[in-house]
mmCIF file of N, CA, C and O in Angstrom:
data_model
loop_
_atom_site.group_PDB
_atom_site.id
_atom_site.type_symbol
_atom_site.label_atom_id
_atom_site.label_comp_id
_atom_site.label_asym_id
_atom_site.label_seq_id
_atom_site.Cartn_x
_atom_site.Cartn_y
_atom_site.Cartn_z
ATOM 1 N N MET X 1 -22.085 11.822 24.465
ATOM 2 C CA MET X 1 -22.300 10.382 24.393
ATOM 3 C C MET X 1 -22.273 9.896 22.946
ATOM 4 O O MET X 1 -21.769 8.823 22.658
ATOM 5 N N ARG X 2 -22.864 10.716 22.050
ATOM 6 C CA ARG X 2 -22.864 10.335 20.634
ATOM 7 C C ARG X 2 -21.446 10.268 20.088
ATOM 8 O O ARG X 2 -21.143 9.411 19.252
ATOM 9 N N ALA X 3 -20.585 11.178 20.541
ATOM 10 C CA ALA X 3 -19.205 11.176 20.067
ATOM 11 C C ALA X 3 -18.485 9.908 20.503
ATOM 12 O O ALA X 3 -17.675 9.347 19.749
ATOM 13 N N LEU X 4 -18.769 9.443 21.697
ATOM 14 C CA LEU X 4 -18.152 8.220 22.193
ATOM 15 C C LEU X 4 -18.597 7.010 21.373
ATOM 16 O O LEU X 4 -17.780 6.152 21.010
ATOM 17 N N VAL X 5 -19.873 6.959 21.045
ATOM 18 C CA VAL X 5 -20.397 5.863 20.225
ATOM 19 C C VAL X 5 -19.795 5.924 18.828
ATOM 20 O O VAL X 5 -19.392 4.903 18.266
ATOM 21 N N ALA X 6 -19.700 7.126 18.262
ATOM 22 C CA ALA X 6 -19.120 7.266 16.925
ATOM 23 C C ALA X 6 -17.647 6.862 16.931
ATOM 24 O O ALA X 6 -17.177 6.205 15.989
ATOM 25 N N ALA X 7 -16.923 7.214 17.974
ATOM 26 C CA ALA X 7 -15.520 6.828 18.073
ATOM 27 C C ALA X 7 -15.380 5.315 18.200
ATOM 28 O O ALA X 7 -14.483 4.710 17.586
ATOM 29 N N ALA X 8 -16.253 4.691 18.952
ATOM 30 C CA ALA X 8 -16.208 3.234 19.112
ATOM 31 C C ALA X 8 -16.517 2.535 17.794
ATOM 32 O O ALA X 8 -15.878 1.539 17.445
ATOM 33 N N ILE X 9 -17.486 3.052 17.050
ATOM 34 C CA ILE X 9 -17.822 2.468 15.753
ATOM 35 C C ILE X 9 -16.667 2.639 14.778
ATOM 36 O O ILE X 9 -16.319 1.714 14.034
ATOM 37 N N GLY X 10 -16.046 3.808 14.774
ATOM 38 C CA GLY X 10 -14.910 4.043 13.901
ATOM 39 C C GLY X 10 -13.734 3.142 14.236
ATOM 40 O O GLY X 10 -13.068 2.604 13.341
ATOM 41 N N LEU X 11 -13.477 2.950 15.510
ATOM 42 C CA LEU X 11 -12.395 2.072 15.936
ATOM 43 C C LEU X 11 -12.682 0.630 15.540
ATOM 44 O O LEU X 11 -11.790 -0.077 15.055
ATOM 45 N N ALA X 12 -13.911 0.197 15.712
ATOM 46 C CA ALA X 12 -14.274 -1.165 15.329
ATOM 47 C C ALA X 12 -14.138 -1.365 13.823
ATOM 48 O O ALA X 12 -13.656 -2.410 13.369
ATOM 49 N N ALA X 13 -14.534 -0.365 13.035
ATOM 50 C CA ALA X 13 -14.403 -0.470 11.580
ATOM 51 C C ALA X 13 -12.940 -0.512 11.168
ATOM 52 O O ALA X 13 -12.553 -1.286 10.282
ATOM 53 N N ALA X 14 -12.104 0.303 11.796
ATOM 54 C CA ALA X 14 -10.675 0.311 11.469
ATOM 55 C C ALA X 14 -10.030 -1.026 11.827
ATOM 56 O O ALA X 14 -9.239 -1.566 11.054
ATOM 57 N N LEU X 15 -10.355 -1.567 12.972
ATOM 58 C CA LEU X 15 -9.798 -2.862 13.361
ATOM 59 C C LEU X 15 -10.274 -3.971 12.435
ATOM 60 O O LEU X 15 -9.506 -4.871 12.090
ATOM 61 N N ALA X 16 -11.544 -3.923 12.025
ATOM 62 C CA ALA X 16 -12.054 -4.929 11.094
ATOM 63 C C ALA X 16 -11.310 -4.859 9.770
ATOM 64 O O ALA X 16 -10.976 -5.891 9.178
ATOM 65 N N LEU X 17 -11.019 -3.651 9.304
ATOM 66 C CA LEU X 17 -10.277 -3.490 8.051
ATOM 67 C C LEU X 17 -8.859 -4.038 8.193
ATOM 68 O O LEU X 17 -8.365 -4.744 7.308
ATOM 69 N N VAL X 18 -8.207 -3.750 9.313
ATOM 70 C CA VAL X 18 -6.841 -4.238 9.533
ATOM 71 C C VAL X 18 -6.825 -5.758 9.596
ATOM 72 O O VAL X 18 -5.973 -6.406 8.985
ATOM 73 N N PHE X 19 -7.769 -6.354 10.299
ATOM 74 C CA PHE X 19 -7.804 -7.808 10.401
ATOM 75 C C PHE X 19 -8.129 -8.457 9.063
ATOM 76 O O PHE X 19 -7.616 -9.521 8.730
ATOM 77 N N THR X 20 -8.978 -7.824 8.265
ATOM 78 C CA THR X 20 -9.308 -8.367 6.946
ATOM 79 C C THR X 20 -8.089 -8.358 6.040
ATOM 80 O O THR X 20 -7.789 -9.349 5.368
ATOM 81 N N VAL X 21 -7.363 -7.246 6.018
ATOM 82 C CA VAL X 21 -6.164 -7.161 5.182
ATOM 83 C C VAL X 21 -5.103 -8.148 5.674
ATOM 84 O O VAL X 21 -4.419 -8.780 4.868
ATOM 85 N N SER X 22 -4.987 -8.315 6.982
ATOM 86 C CA SER X 22 -4.019 -9.269 7.526
ATOM 87 C C SER X 22 -4.388 -10.701 7.158
ATOM 88 O O SER X 22 -3.516 -11.514 6.865
ATOM 89 N N ALA X 23 -5.680 -11.012 7.163
ATOM 90 C CA ALA X 23 -6.111 -12.374 6.853
ATOM 91 C C ALA X 23 -5.899 -12.696 5.378
ATOM 92 O O ALA X 23 -5.527 -13.815 5.031
ATOM 93 N N VAL X 24 -6.128 -11.722 4.508
ATOM 94 C CA VAL X 24 -5.962 -11.954 3.079
ATOM 95 C C VAL X 24 -4.487 -12.118 2.746
ATOM 96 O O VAL X 24 -4.119 -12.952 1.927
ATOM 97 N N GLY X 25 -3.648 -11.347 3.362
ATOM 98 C CA GLY X 25 -2.218 -11.438 3.118
ATOM 99 C C GLY X 25 -1.803 -10.562 1.955
ATOM 100 O O GLY X 25 -2.614 -10.007 1.226
ATOM 101 N N SER X 26 -0.495 -10.480 1.766
ATOM 102 C CA SER X 26 0.027 -9.650 0.689
ATOM 103 C C SER X 26 0.204 -10.497 -0.566
ATOM 104 O O SER X 26 0.459 -11.694 -0.479
ATOM 105 N N PRO X 27 0.091 -9.892 -1.736
ATOM 106 C CA PRO X 27 0.281 -10.651 -2.970
ATOM 107 C C PRO X 27 1.752 -11.061 -3.126
ATOM 108 O O PRO X 27 2.643 -10.369 -2.629
ATOM 109 N N PRO X 28 1.996 -12.171 -3.794
ATOM 110 C CA PRO X 28 3.392 -12.583 -3.975
ATOM 111 C C PRO X 28 4.121 -11.607 -4.888
ATOM 112 O O PRO X 28 3.657 -11.294 -5.978
ATOM 113 N N GLY X 29 5.247 -11.118 -4.438
ATOM 114 C CA GLY X 29 5.999 -10.148 -5.223
ATOM 115 C C GLY X 29 7.105 -10.818 -6.010
ATOM 116 O O GLY X 29 7.715 -11.780 -5.556
ATOM 117 N N GLU X 30 7.341 -10.305 -7.197
ATOM 118 C CA GLU X 30 8.429 -10.817 -8.025
ATOM 119 C C GLU X 30 9.255 -9.638 -8.518
ATOM 120 O O GLU X 30 8.718 -8.574 -8.787
ATOM 121 N N THR X 31 10.540 -9.860 -8.642
ATOM 122 C CA THR X 31 11.391 -8.795 -9.144
ATOM 123 C C THR X 31 11.449 -8.861 -10.663
ATOM 124 O O THR X 31 11.292 -9.924 -11.259
ATOM 125 N N SER X 32 11.677 -7.743 -11.266
ATOM 126 C CA SER X 32 11.763 -7.668 -12.719
ATOM 127 C C SER X 32 13.144 -8.122 -13.178
ATOM 128 O O SER X 32 14.145 -7.772 -12.567
ATOM 129 N N PRO X 33 13.217 -8.907 -14.267
ATOM 130 C CA PRO X 33 14.536 -9.314 -14.760
ATOM 131 C C PRO X 33 15.290 -8.168 -15.426
ATOM 132 O O PRO X 33 16.507 -8.217 -15.557
ATOM 133 N N LYS X 34 14.578 -7.119 -15.843
ATOM 134 C CA LYS X 34 15.226 -5.989 -16.500
ATOM 135 C C LYS X 34 15.763 -5.011 -15.452
ATOM 136 O O LYS X 34 15.065 -4.680 -14.502
ATOM 137 N N PRO X 35 17.003 -4.547 -15.605
ATOM 138 C CA PRO X 35 17.533 -3.581 -14.633
ATOM 139 C C PRO X 35 16.888 -2.200 -14.821
ATOM 140 O O PRO X 35 16.486 -1.841 -15.923
ATOM 141 N N LEU X 36 16.806 -1.476 -13.750
ATOM 142 C CA LEU X 36 16.250 -0.131 -13.815
ATOM 143 C C LEU X 36 17.323 0.841 -14.287
ATOM 144 O O LEU X 36 18.505 0.673 -13.990
ATOM 145 N N LEU X 37 16.902 1.852 -15.019
ATOM 146 C CA LEU X 37 17.846 2.875 -15.458
ATOM 147 C C LEU X 37 18.177 3.769 -14.270
ATOM 148 O O LEU X 37 17.300 4.264 -13.590
ATOM 149 N N THR X 38 19.455 3.958 -14.031
ATOM 150 C CA THR X 38 19.861 4.767 -12.884
ATOM 151 C C THR X 38 20.408 6.122 -13.309
ATOM 152 O O THR X 38 20.670 6.959 -12.470
ATOM 153 N N THR X 39 20.626 6.326 -14.618
ATOM 154 C CA THR X 39 21.126 7.611 -15.081
ATOM 155 C C THR X 39 20.177 8.176 -16.123
ATOM 156 O O THR X 39 19.428 7.450 -16.779
ATOM 157 N N VAL X 40 20.219 9.475 -16.273
ATOM 158 C CA VAL X 40 19.384 10.148 -17.266
ATOM 159 C C VAL X 40 20.097 10.059 -18.605
ATOM 160 O O VAL X 40 21.297 10.351 -18.695
ATOM 161 N N PRO X 41 19.389 9.648 -19.668
ATOM 162 C CA PRO X 41 20.050 9.576 -20.967
ATOM 163 C C PRO X 41 20.523 10.961 -21.418
ATOM 164 O O PRO X 41 19.874 11.975 -21.151
ATOM 165 N N GLY X 42 21.664 11.014 -22.083
ATOM 166 C CA GLY X 42 22.211 12.279 -22.551
ATOM 167 C C GLY X 42 21.434 12.816 -23.741
ATOM 168 O O GLY X 42 20.556 12.140 -24.285
ATOM 169 N N PRO X 43 21.737 14.035 -24.153
ATOM 170 C CA PRO X 43 21.028 14.619 -25.295
ATOM 171 C C PRO X 43 21.380 13.898 -26.603
ATOM 172 O O PRO X 43 22.500 13.415 -26.767
ATOM 173 N N LYS X 44 20.406 13.803 -27.479
ATOM 174 C CA LYS X 44 20.648 13.155 -28.770
ATOM 175 C C LYS X 44 21.426 14.082 -29.680
ATOM 176 O O LYS X 44 21.197 15.290 -29.699
ATOM 177 N N ARG X 45 22.336 13.540 -30.422
ATOM 178 C CA ARG X 45 23.148 14.359 -31.330
ATOM 179 C C ARG X 45 22.779 14.096 -32.750
ATOM 180 O O ARG X 45 22.420 13.103 -33.190
#
């Protein structure tokens, strides 16, 4: 019986966390104006 209560409490906590994150929303994302390096720089001479 204790395991069932613990599982119910854990499920309620997980759902509360999911609903809280959903209500807050995601932060606005912006892309960087600088391009990413796609190749490894060669050895210095």
